[in-house]
Amino acid sequence: MRATCLTALAAIVCLLPPQTFRSSAEGVRVDVLVLDGKNPVGGLTAADFELRDGGIVQTIDSISMEDVPLSLMLALDTSRSVEGAALGHLKDAATAVIRLLGPADRAALMTFSGAITLRTPWTSDRATLDAGVATAEASGSTSLYDAAYAALTLRDHQPGRQLVLIFSDGDDTASWLPGRNVIEIAKRNEPVVYAVELAPQPIVVSTSGPFGQRTETVTRPAPGYRLDFHSGIQDRVENAPNPILLRRFLNELADETGGKVVNAESSERLKETFLQVINEFRSRYLLIYTPRGVDSRGWHPIEVKLKNRRGQVTARRGYLR
Amino acid sequence: MEALEKDKAASDLRLYYAMLDAYGSGDETRSVDLLLRWPRARLENALAEVNRSNDPRAPWSPRIHGLAAMLHTDVALRLAPGAETKEAFWHIDLASRLLSPGTTQKAVDIRPLAERWYEAVARALRDRSRAYVAELLLRLGRTRLPDNPVVLRESGMLAELFATDYALIGSSIAYSTSHGGTVRLKEIISRRARNLDDAARWLRQAVGLDSGNELLAVHLGRVLTLRHDDDAAVVVLGAVSTTGKHAEAAYLASLFLGGLRERQGQLDAAIDAYRDALSHLPSAHAAYVGLSQVLQRVGQSDESRAVLLVPLTHKAGPTEDPLWWYHIDKPGVAERRLESLRAEVRQ
């Protein structure tokens, strides 16, 4: 049986393109969002940015915006909790995003519960993507970390701008991988991660104490991903301060990759939120530079600022090569 | 006055028997509904008359013991999903006493039924997210059915669950819009260590009494891994992985070995372990994800993607991973186990 399995793997390997962070001869690609308040800032040129790699100011070779095709990986949580109306809203949102793709854009569709399923491999054919959306069903637990890993790993081999849009309405309950490993993988891969979530609604809790009855509004999301005692591979828990231990997986993943976490608040608003994400992503700048004066291997922290302009810049924290 | 009360208790005992008879004939809903309407004092007074001169069914047969135990179990399970933990546990305690060896007058060993009862009820409570009530139940089991492999196995597996999925539950973490979050890490770590110590002790005892049970050995191996007792874990998991009599147990043993090796930084050994896991169960899921991730870390990106695509595109058949059911029963299994016990006591 093992021999059969390995033979099958070898066959698949031959069909797949190589995967690396694009930081070799063609230069490093950094996807950058510039906002003024909530609005994207357009019309910027390379001269408006200051980009540092490992603290060294770099020359930006090229800057582009909407003219680069989009490669979108949709990774959708279809665990039991999205059963019913929410699944319908989620499918509508995915379909609306597919409608928004241009002729040169490509997308793939992945759903996850306990299992992860690649429903539609990379394609620019909308009908194939729609068919993938139609087959999604809700059941089971939530392998959020494993799915995020898969979405990052199976990025498109075409030279488009890589966006992973993850939707999840809850926290991980079934992954093999710990969140920490996935964050490390994200540093090695190019895609920008936008996460759309349905944050838990606050609940009112009454407690009795020495000073009598007290009522407060409380939200109870799961604790930070560093306190994961569920996954298969568990390192010792670090003795880190509260803000680090409470840091949530999707927030960390988005920050590391230069993306964002957006709370749709209700499933009815998923379509609107998904479309906002795509539109915002299209308003980002793609900066390409050839690293100079920095080490060729290891972790490269990146810092991107605006020169003489107002605006909030979001970009990945760095890259590994 | 005292005589009147005694008459009332005797009359209630007859009503209680009517409920038991209804339960015995399969009318579970009605008998549970009726019993739930009785205040605790009324039930205690009626049961105080058991095996006395007014008791028409004295001495109780093993069948009555079994029926009563299951009736009170069903009452407890009806109460358990809500907040009535104390009331539910009173019925569980009563059922446990009814199934304790030596409670039956006739020379029938009630132990096999009791053993199955502890397993079925503990699993049913876990299935209903009442794991802490399950622990109270198993505490009774460890006292009333000492050195029993089933009770020890269930106790160890529940302690393992407390150290993993439940590790953060229970007042250690508070999120508040007004106060921000706090984590009492030392408290979590020390409570988890106690859970793991208990789990290791009970699972070791259970393995000693039931050495052929490979899935039980996997639980022990994983608990040893979680305690960072790596050498002992490798011995236990390695034995199950090599024997490979039970495909799911062998898969899980190899999978956990992969995780252990990965944590140790022995990535080549982790790759071997994940591949072993897949040789036992090619249609699994988690081992592909683990293998893919390690391959990516060692720079084999192409193979990493190829490995990942196998479960994601169902190239090895429909995906099903025993890891998903490692801590919980598949849907319906816990209920079927209870139903089988009900049928047994009704015979």
XYZ file of C-alpha atoms in Angstrom:
668
model
C 0.000 0.000 0.000
C 2.829 2.334 0.900
C 4.517 1.779 -2.455
C 1.267 2.645 -4.262
C 0.961 5.820 -2.241
C 4.499 6.958 -2.974
C 4.153 6.187 -6.686
C 1.028 8.319 -6.802
C 2.923 11.124 -5.087
C 5.749 10.961 -7.568
C 3.297 11.319 -10.427
C 1.723 14.390 -8.891
C 5.099 15.994 -8.202
C 5.860 15.957 -11.904
C 2.715 17.974 -12.624
C 3.410 20.731 -10.141
C 5.420 23.904 -10.561
C 8.200 24.744 -8.116
C 7.365 26.940 -5.157
C 9.522 29.594 -3.561
C 9.106 33.049 -2.140
C 9.800 35.268 -5.144
C 12.895 36.851 -3.822
C 15.519 35.593 -6.207
C 16.786 37.078 -9.472
C 13.504 38.772 -10.392
C 13.424 40.676 -7.116
C 11.318 40.734 -3.998
C 7.614 41.448 -4.386
C 5.913 43.353 -1.590
C 2.194 43.951 -1.644
C 1.372 47.246 0.060
C -1.896 48.809 1.185
C -1.998 52.568 1.730
C -5.008 54.024 3.506
C -6.011 57.523 4.407
C -8.485 56.805 7.164
C -10.573 54.025 5.678
C -9.981 54.974 2.055
C -7.232 53.563 -0.165
C -4.785 56.147 -1.470
C -4.281 56.001 -5.241
C -1.872 57.601 -7.684
C 1.322 56.909 -5.753
C 4.640 56.324 -7.504
C 7.838 54.562 -6.458
C 9.181 57.916 -5.342
C 6.467 58.133 -2.695
C 7.718 55.006 -0.858
C 10.702 54.323 1.340
C 11.362 50.603 1.596
C 13.923 49.087 3.961
C 15.092 45.488 3.844
C 16.928 44.585 7.046
C 17.142 48.272 7.818
C 18.827 49.118 4.494
C 16.958 51.475 2.179
C 16.255 49.777 -1.153
C 15.594 51.068 -4.640
C 12.139 50.152 -5.878
C 12.509 48.730 -9.386
C 8.853 48.784 -10.292
C 5.455 49.619 -8.879
C 2.121 48.439 -10.179
C -1.449 48.467 -9.091
C -4.461 47.067 -10.936
C -2.649 45.864 -14.027
C -1.231 42.741 -12.355
C -3.588 39.744 -12.518
C -5.008 38.447 -9.257
C -4.530 34.892 -7.987
C -7.178 34.359 -5.346
C -7.360 31.337 -3.065
C -10.734 31.155 -1.349
C -10.484 29.039 1.816
C -13.922 28.724 3.356
C -14.894 27.259 6.702
C -17.793 24.881 6.103
C -17.870 23.315 9.556
C -21.174 22.380 11.180
C -21.601 25.858 12.653
C -22.267 27.367 9.221
C -25.085 24.917 8.507
C -28.325 26.435 7.213
C -28.733 30.053 6.166
C -25.092 30.939 6.865
C -23.882 28.411 4.286
C -26.183 29.979 1.701
C -24.815 33.425 2.518
C -21.272 32.093 2.293
C -21.913 30.548 -1.119
C -23.487 33.792 -2.328
C -20.425 35.691 -1.133
C -18.048 33.304 -2.913
C -20.083 33.503 -6.113
C -20.086 37.311 -5.980
C -16.302 37.302 -5.672
C -16.000 34.981 -8.659
C -18.153 37.412 -10.678
C -15.679 40.149 -9.828
C -12.698 38.337 -11.336
C -11.253 39.768 -14.521
C -10.361 37.662 -17.578
C -6.706 37.395 -16.560
C -7.462 36.665 -12.906
C -7.368 33.163 -11.510
C -8.886 31.562 -8.442
C -9.018 28.298 -6.545
C -11.585 27.146 -4.005
C -10.885 25.205 -0.845
C -13.350 24.343 1.903
C -12.558 23.004 5.321
C -14.211 21.405 8.281
C -12.270 18.517 9.864
C -11.174 17.620 6.355
C -9.858 20.085 3.806
C -11.096 19.759 0.247
C -9.709 21.480 -2.816
C -13.005 21.876 -4.659
C -11.614 23.790 -7.615
C -7.919 23.911 -8.520
C -6.445 27.079 -10.001
C -8.475 28.237 -12.980
C -9.743 31.364 -14.685
C -12.954 29.599 -15.664
C -15.812 31.050 -13.640
C -18.203 28.210 -14.400
C -15.771 25.693 -12.919
C -15.426 27.847 -9.827
C -19.204 28.241 -9.517
C -19.567 24.478 -9.747
C -17.065 24.103 -6.909
C -19.020 26.533 -4.750
C -22.244 24.640 -5.411
C -20.821 21.379 -4.030
C -19.886 22.845 -0.626
C -21.729 21.344 2.344
C -21.490 22.110 6.041
C -20.479 19.475 8.584
C -17.842 18.532 11.125
C -15.239 20.407 13.117
C -12.808 23.211 12.151
C -9.251 22.614 10.903
C -8.443 26.302 10.556
C -4.658 26.047 11.004
C -4.311 23.117 8.606
C -6.490 24.905 6.044
C -4.450 28.104 6.318
C -1.328 26.019 5.794
C -2.846 24.374 2.720
C -4.030 27.691 1.266
C -0.548 29.184 1.601
C 1.228 26.120 0.291
C -0.962 25.582 -2.747
C -0.481 29.091 -4.086
C -0.835 29.754 -7.793
C 2.215 29.227 -9.986
C 1.155 32.029 -12.341
C 2.919 35.351 -11.744
C -0.138 37.177 -10.412
C -0.691 38.891 -7.080
C -1.359 36.255 -4.481
C -4.337 36.730 -2.195
C -5.647 34.148 0.277
C -9.119 34.972 1.522
C -9.927 32.834 4.549
C -13.385 32.778 6.014
C -13.957 31.221 9.429
C -16.749 31.619 11.940
C -14.889 30.047 14.819
C -11.626 28.859 16.232
C -9.597 25.812 15.427
C -10.837 22.526 16.856
C -9.283 19.800 14.716
C -5.949 20.740 13.127
C -2.883 18.574 13.224
C -0.559 21.546 12.848
C -0.124 24.086 15.607
C -0.797 27.694 14.645
C 2.829 28.620 15.290
C 4.062 26.345 12.511
C 1.606 27.878 10.071
C 2.743 31.401 10.922
C 6.322 30.298 10.178
C 5.194 28.853 6.840
C 3.427 32.144 6.039
C 6.752 33.937 6.397
C 8.206 31.723 3.676
C 5.309 32.186 1.253
C 4.200 35.173 -0.757
C 0.397 35.337 -0.451
C -1.256 38.136 1.461
C -3.902 36.801 3.825
C -7.210 38.551 4.377
C -9.371 36.850 6.964
C -13.106 37.354 7.191
C -14.606 36.180 10.433
C -17.834 36.213 12.316
C -16.679 37.269 15.750
C -18.624 35.898 18.697
C -21.347 38.174 19.882
C -20.843 39.669 23.332
C -22.838 38.013 26.088
C -24.045 39.579 29.305
C -22.716 37.804 32.379
C -23.869 38.331 35.944
C -21.524 37.392 38.754
C -21.919 37.471 42.513
C -19.009 38.778 44.513
C -18.214 40.330 47.892
C -19.668 43.598 46.659
C -22.888 42.087 45.425
C -24.223 41.254 41.998
C -22.223 42.575 39.044
C -23.118 42.510 35.380
C -20.718 42.944 32.515
C -20.575 42.388 28.793
C -18.132 39.695 27.882
C -16.948 38.102 24.678
C -15.374 34.692 24.877
C -13.265 33.893 21.866
C -10.801 31.044 22.175
C -7.434 31.961 23.658
C -4.416 32.845 21.557
C -2.937 30.260 19.241
C 0.213 29.954 21.338
C -1.888 28.299 24.033
C -2.858 25.458 21.741
C -2.966 22.150 23.597
C -5.038 20.470 20.928
C -2.849 20.024 17.877
C -0.660 17.007 17.287
C 2.673 18.746 17.593
C 3.004 20.676 20.791
C 5.987 22.642 21.918
C 6.316 23.721 25.517
C 4.217 26.779 26.231
C 6.401 29.831 26.303
C 6.356 32.004 29.367
C 5.209 34.994 27.383
C 3.259 38.020 28.594
C -0.508 38.164 28.237
C -0.712 40.276 25.067
C 1.381 37.699 23.200
C -0.394 34.672 24.655
C -3.777 36.146 23.806
C -2.841 37.048 20.238
C -5.232 35.328 17.868
C -4.123 33.208 14.957
C -5.857 35.024 12.118
C -4.671 38.411 13.364
C -1.085 37.198 13.507
C -1.361 35.544 10.098
C -2.791 38.690 8.508
C -0.176 40.914 10.131
C 2.723 38.707 9.077
C 1.560 38.659 5.461
C 0.487 42.284 5.237
C -3.214 41.478 5.149
C -6.153 42.246 7.387
C -8.828 40.665 9.548
C -12.342 41.882 8.835
C -15.303 41.042 11.040
C -18.408 40.582 8.890
C -20.485 40.523 12.119
C -23.280 38.491 10.544
C -23.475 35.957 7.735
C -25.875 38.252 5.858
C -22.978 40.676 5.436
C -20.490 38.149 4.060
C -21.095 39.064 0.433
C -20.551 42.766 1.073
C -17.446 42.015 3.151
C -15.910 39.655 0.575
C -16.400 42.256 -2.147
C -14.829 44.940 0.059
C -11.791 42.711 0.529
C -11.331 42.157 -3.199
C -11.780 45.833 -3.994
C -9.342 46.832 -1.297
C -6.810 44.285 -2.498
C -7.038 45.653 -6.018
C -6.196 49.103 -4.690
C -2.892 47.875 -3.235
C 0.497 48.549 -4.759
C 2.891 45.835 -5.774
C 6.443 46.989 -5.149
C 9.327 45.027 -6.638
C 12.937 45.569 -5.631
C 16.238 43.761 -5.913
C 17.773 43.469 -2.444
C 21.077 45.241 -2.108
C 23.449 45.373 0.847
C 21.635 42.655 2.814
C 22.368 39.030 3.668
C 21.255 36.630 1.005
C 19.812 34.023 3.437
C 17.580 34.091 6.488
C 14.853 36.396 7.781
C 14.588 39.797 6.146
C 12.484 42.316 8.055
C 10.741 44.742 5.715
C 9.620 48.255 6.560
C 7.627 50.366 4.116
C 6.854 54.048 4.734
C 5.483 56.962 2.766
C 7.807 59.842 2.036
C 6.270 63.274 2.479
C 2.734 61.886 2.273
C 0.089 61.104 4.830
C -1.279 57.593 5.007
C -1.196 54.309 6.864
C 0.942 51.657 5.178
C 0.342 47.926 5.609
C 2.828 45.415 4.228
C 4.210 42.025 5.194
C 6.645 42.121 8.117
C 9.390 40.433 6.181
C 10.345 37.322 4.267
C 12.528 34.271 4.593
C 14.845 33.082 1.902
C -48.484 10.350 61.878
C -45.435 8.139 61.546
C -47.618 5.269 60.354
C -49.203 7.519 57.739
C -45.807 8.534 56.465
C -44.755 4.899 56.332
C -47.906 4.069 54.341
C -47.121 6.931 51.996
C -43.562 5.679 51.503
C -44.814 2.141 50.850
C -47.361 3.457 48.390
C -44.661 5.517 46.654
C -42.467 2.438 46.439
C -45.278 0.702 44.555
C -45.490 3.696 42.214
C -41.738 3.521 41.805
C -42.060 -0.120 40.795
C -44.738 0.881 38.282
C -42.216 3.308 36.777
C -39.586 0.591 36.710
C -42.043 -1.774 35.001
C -42.885 0.887 32.426
C -39.178 1.441 31.868
C -38.642 -2.310 31.613
C -41.306 -2.578 28.926
C -39.593 0.110 26.884
C -41.586 3.180 27.927
C -38.515 5.162 28.784
C -39.877 8.654 28.174
C -42.919 8.290 30.416
C -41.056 6.685 33.289
C -38.315 9.322 33.202
C -40.940 12.098 32.993
C -42.759 10.708 36.028
C -39.639 10.267 38.106
C -38.475 13.789 37.290
C -41.658 15.135 38.896
C -40.819 13.574 42.257
C -39.055 15.744 44.794
C -35.847 14.159 46.039
C -37.262 13.601 49.568
C -40.187 11.619 48.196
C -37.871 9.378 46.209
C -35.531 8.891 49.173
C -38.455 7.954 51.432
C -39.749 5.436 48.901
C -36.327 3.867 48.387
C -35.844 3.650 52.152
C -38.599 1.009 52.122
C -36.689 -1.222 49.676
C -35.963 -4.693 51.015
C -38.058 -4.021 54.119
C -41.204 -5.821 55.182
C -43.406 -3.565 53.032
C -41.377 -4.247 49.902
C -43.311 -6.681 47.674
C -40.231 -7.320 45.540
C -37.682 -7.909 48.265
C -34.990 -8.985 47.794
C -34.207 -7.094 44.614
C -33.180 -9.258 41.707
C -30.204 -8.348 39.517
C -32.765 -7.374 36.844
C -34.381 -4.804 39.156
C -30.943 -3.466 40.046
C -30.141 -3.074 36.353
C -33.502 -1.502 35.450
C -33.345 0.959 38.335
C -29.752 1.876 37.525
C -30.640 2.619 33.905
C -33.816 4.513 34.823
C -31.816 6.796 37.131
C -29.117 7.070 34.476
C -31.670 8.301 31.962
C -33.045 10.770 34.496
C -29.492 12.064 35.045
C -28.829 12.357 31.333
C -32.078 14.260 30.895
C -30.931 16.669 33.634
C -27.267 16.833 32.635
C -27.419 19.102 29.581
C -28.827 21.851 31.761
C -27.455 23.406 34.899
C -28.791 20.724 37.259
C -25.420 19.027 37.676
C -25.905 18.357 41.388
C -29.307 16.761 40.861
C -28.038 14.771 37.880
C -25.113 13.502 39.895
C -27.395 12.370 42.716
C -29.090 9.991 40.261
C -25.745 8.879 38.834
C -24.464 8.128 42.321
C -27.594 6.114 43.061
C -27.235 4.161 39.800
C -23.591 3.504 40.591
C -24.508 2.171 44.052
C -27.153 -0.069 42.520
C -24.478 -1.574 40.281
C -21.837 -2.008 42.970
C -20.680 -5.594 43.466
C -22.299 -7.102 46.532
C -25.507 -5.107 46.312
C -27.447 -7.964 44.773
C -28.678 -10.745 47.025
C -28.369 -13.427 44.404
C -25.011 -14.838 43.405
C -24.936 -13.013 40.096
C -21.848 -11.035 39.282
C -23.069 -7.572 38.372
C -19.520 -6.436 37.577
C -19.625 -6.925 33.768
C -22.796 -4.818 33.547
C -21.298 -2.209 35.882
C -18.141 -2.045 33.779
C -20.136 -1.419 30.595
C -22.300 1.078 32.464
C -19.311 3.194 33.549
C -18.008 3.251 29.994
C -21.365 4.016 28.385
C -22.394 6.738 30.826
C -18.974 8.402 30.895
C -18.957 8.524 27.087
C -22.563 9.749 26.948
C -21.728 12.570 29.351
C -18.666 13.505 27.302
C -20.822 13.420 24.203
C -23.147 15.930 25.897
C -20.190 18.182 26.817
C -20.525 17.234 30.502
C -16.995 15.938 30.897
C -16.727 17.160 34.481
C -19.790 15.116 35.479
C -18.149 12.167 33.700
C -15.094 12.619 35.917
C -17.286 12.555 39.039
C -18.831 9.344 37.740
C -15.454 7.738 37.092
C -14.266 8.794 40.535
C -17.088 6.634 41.895
C -16.026 3.861 39.535
C -12.448 3.902 40.759
C -13.755 3.444 44.319
C -16.579 1.006 43.719
C -14.958 -1.016 40.945
C -11.270 -0.789 41.854
C -8.571 -2.003 39.460
C -11.065 -2.360 36.660
C -9.378 -1.923 33.238
C -12.408 -0.251 31.663
C -12.859 2.276 34.459
C -9.115 2.988 34.474
C -9.037 3.342 30.686
C -11.972 5.750 30.671
C -10.440 7.678 33.579
C -7.095 7.995 31.806
C -8.640 9.031 28.504
C -10.777 11.652 30.222
C -7.759 13.057 32.075
C -5.955 13.190 28.717
C -8.894 15.143 27.291
C -8.734 17.555 30.223
C -5.039 18.124 29.444
C -5.701 18.861 25.777
C -9.038 20.137 24.533
C -10.158 21.225 27.997
C -6.806 22.577 29.141
C -7.921 26.178 28.994
C -11.432 25.793 30.306
C -12.269 26.773 33.826
C -11.734 30.257 35.143
C -8.094 30.625 34.120
C -8.833 32.860 31.213
C -11.213 35.750 31.308
C -12.063 37.945 28.399
C -13.895 41.085 29.172
C -14.675 44.119 27.119
C -14.040 46.255 30.148
C -10.925 44.598 31.569
C -9.108 43.043 28.617
C -7.886 39.475 28.765
C -5.831 37.795 31.405
C -4.067 34.454 31.314
C -2.955 32.710 34.459
C -0.345 30.610 32.762
C 1.146 28.987 35.878
C -2.290 27.850 36.972
C -2.997 26.346 33.545
C 0.363 24.594 33.372
C 0.162 23.085 36.842
C -3.429 21.912 36.431
C -2.517 20.384 33.080
C 0.481 18.620 34.623
C -1.792 17.087 37.266
C -4.176 15.908 34.519
C -1.291 14.330 32.617
C 0.054 12.636 35.750
C -3.374 11.150 36.454
C -3.793 10.110 32.819
C -0.388 8.403 32.705
C -0.996 6.553 35.989
C -4.447 5.275 35.074
C -3.551 4.403 31.492
C -0.446 2.504 32.643
C -2.593 0.505 35.072
C -5.168 -0.128 32.345
C -2.512 -1.274 29.867
C -1.158 -3.621 32.552
C -4.611 -5.196 32.885
C -5.483 -5.138 29.162
C -2.180 -5.462 27.337
C -3.705 -6.472 23.984
C -5.597 -3.211 23.584
C -3.506 -1.249 21.064
C -5.691 1.841 21.030
C -5.286 2.037 24.794
C -1.497 1.859 24.329
C -1.721 4.727 21.824
C -3.442 6.877 24.441
C -0.690 6.053 26.923
C 1.958 6.851 24.312
C 0.392 10.197 23.504
C 0.090 11.137 27.173
C 3.775 10.290 27.647
C 4.536 12.505 24.639
C 2.564 15.361 26.164
C 4.534 14.940 29.404
C 7.727 15.191 27.339
C 8.607 11.695 28.525
C 9.865 11.102 24.999
C 11.920 7.935 25.441
C 9.055 6.062 27.083
C 6.611 7.426 24.481
C 8.769 6.182 21.618
C 8.829 2.678 23.110
C 5.052 2.527 23.572
C 4.086 4.165 20.261
C 6.823 2.364 18.344
C 5.535 -1.027 19.510
C 2.001 -0.300 18.268
C 3.267 1.179 15.013
C 5.469 -1.838 14.303
C 2.922 -4.481 15.234
C 0.285 -2.847 13.084
C -2.438 -5.357 13.954
C -5.043 -2.662 14.314
C -4.683 -0.269 11.335
C -6.188 2.786 13.046
C -4.121 2.307 16.210
C -0.952 1.802 14.136
C -1.768 4.931 12.113
C -2.291 7.042 15.227
C 0.858 5.664 16.875
C 2.968 6.578 13.814
C 1.255 9.955 13.500
C 2.016 10.836 17.134
C 5.573 9.620 16.661
C 5.820 12.019 13.714
C 4.663 14.875 15.903
C 7.116 13.913 18.630
C 10.058 13.719 16.189
C 9.070 17.029 14.662
C 8.993 18.656 18.063
C 12.428 17.187 18.762
C 13.688 18.748 15.521
C 14.399 15.316 13.990
C 12.735 16.150 10.711
C 13.964 13.124 8.733
C 12.620 10.815 11.433
C 9.360 12.779 11.388
C 9.083 12.267 7.635
C 9.600 8.511 8.106
C 6.999 8.363 10.854
C 4.385 10.238 8.814
C 5.073 7.946 5.861
C 4.668 4.926 8.143
C 1.340 6.332 9.290
C 0.171 6.620 5.690
C 1.289 3.086 4.921
C -1.134 1.927 7.631
C -4.014 4.146 6.495
C -3.551 5.743 3.051
C -6.984 7.390 3.151
C -6.169 9.428 6.270
C -5.753 13.199 6.388
C -3.596 14.508 9.246
C -0.442 12.554 8.361
C -0.454 14.060 4.849
C -0.673 17.548 6.336
C 2.114 16.769 8.804
C 4.312 15.216 6.126
C 3.702 18.077 3.694
C 4.656 20.645 6.300
C 7.907 18.901 7.263
C 8.837 18.475 3.599
C 8.340 22.191 3.100
C 10.531 22.941 6.106
C 13.352 20.811 4.704
C 13.076 22.575 1.361
C 11.242 19.899 -0.626
C 8.502 22.277 -1.733
C 7.354 20.335 -4.798
C 6.859 17.130 -2.894
C 5.268 19.070 -0.051
C 2.566 20.328 -2.419
C 2.110 16.939 -4.026
C 1.671 15.216 -0.662
C -0.840 17.840 0.426
C -2.908 17.396 -2.713
C -3.530 13.702 -2.003
C -6.103 14.158 0.791
C -7.362 17.497 -0.553
C -8.314 15.982 -3.888
C -9.283 12.594 -2.429
C -6.670 10.839 -4.555
C -6.404 8.075 -1.942
C -10.185 7.661 -1.686
C -12.660 9.340 0.664
C -10.825 11.004 3.508
C -11.461 9.903 7.068
C -9.008 10.389 9.896
C -9.101 8.494 13.212
C -7.637 11.622 14.794
C -11.018 13.308 14.377
C -12.561 10.647 16.617
C -9.651 10.272 18.989
C -11.312 12.128 21.857
C -14.941 11.789 20.922
C -17.199 9.061 19.603
C -18.513 9.233 16.072
C -22.035 10.665 15.947
C -24.574 8.244 17.382
C -22.077 5.791 18.901
C -22.528 6.975 22.493
C -26.311 6.752 22.165
C -26.125 3.275 20.629
C -23.955 2.123 23.523
C -26.585 3.330 25.999
C -29.393 1.761 24.000
C -27.613 -1.552 24.098
C -27.387 -1.313 27.904
C -31.093 -0.474 28.143
C -31.923 -3.503 26.028
C -29.681 -5.678 28.191
C -31.328 -4.728 31.501
C -34.810 -5.130 30.015
C -34.221 -8.780 29.150
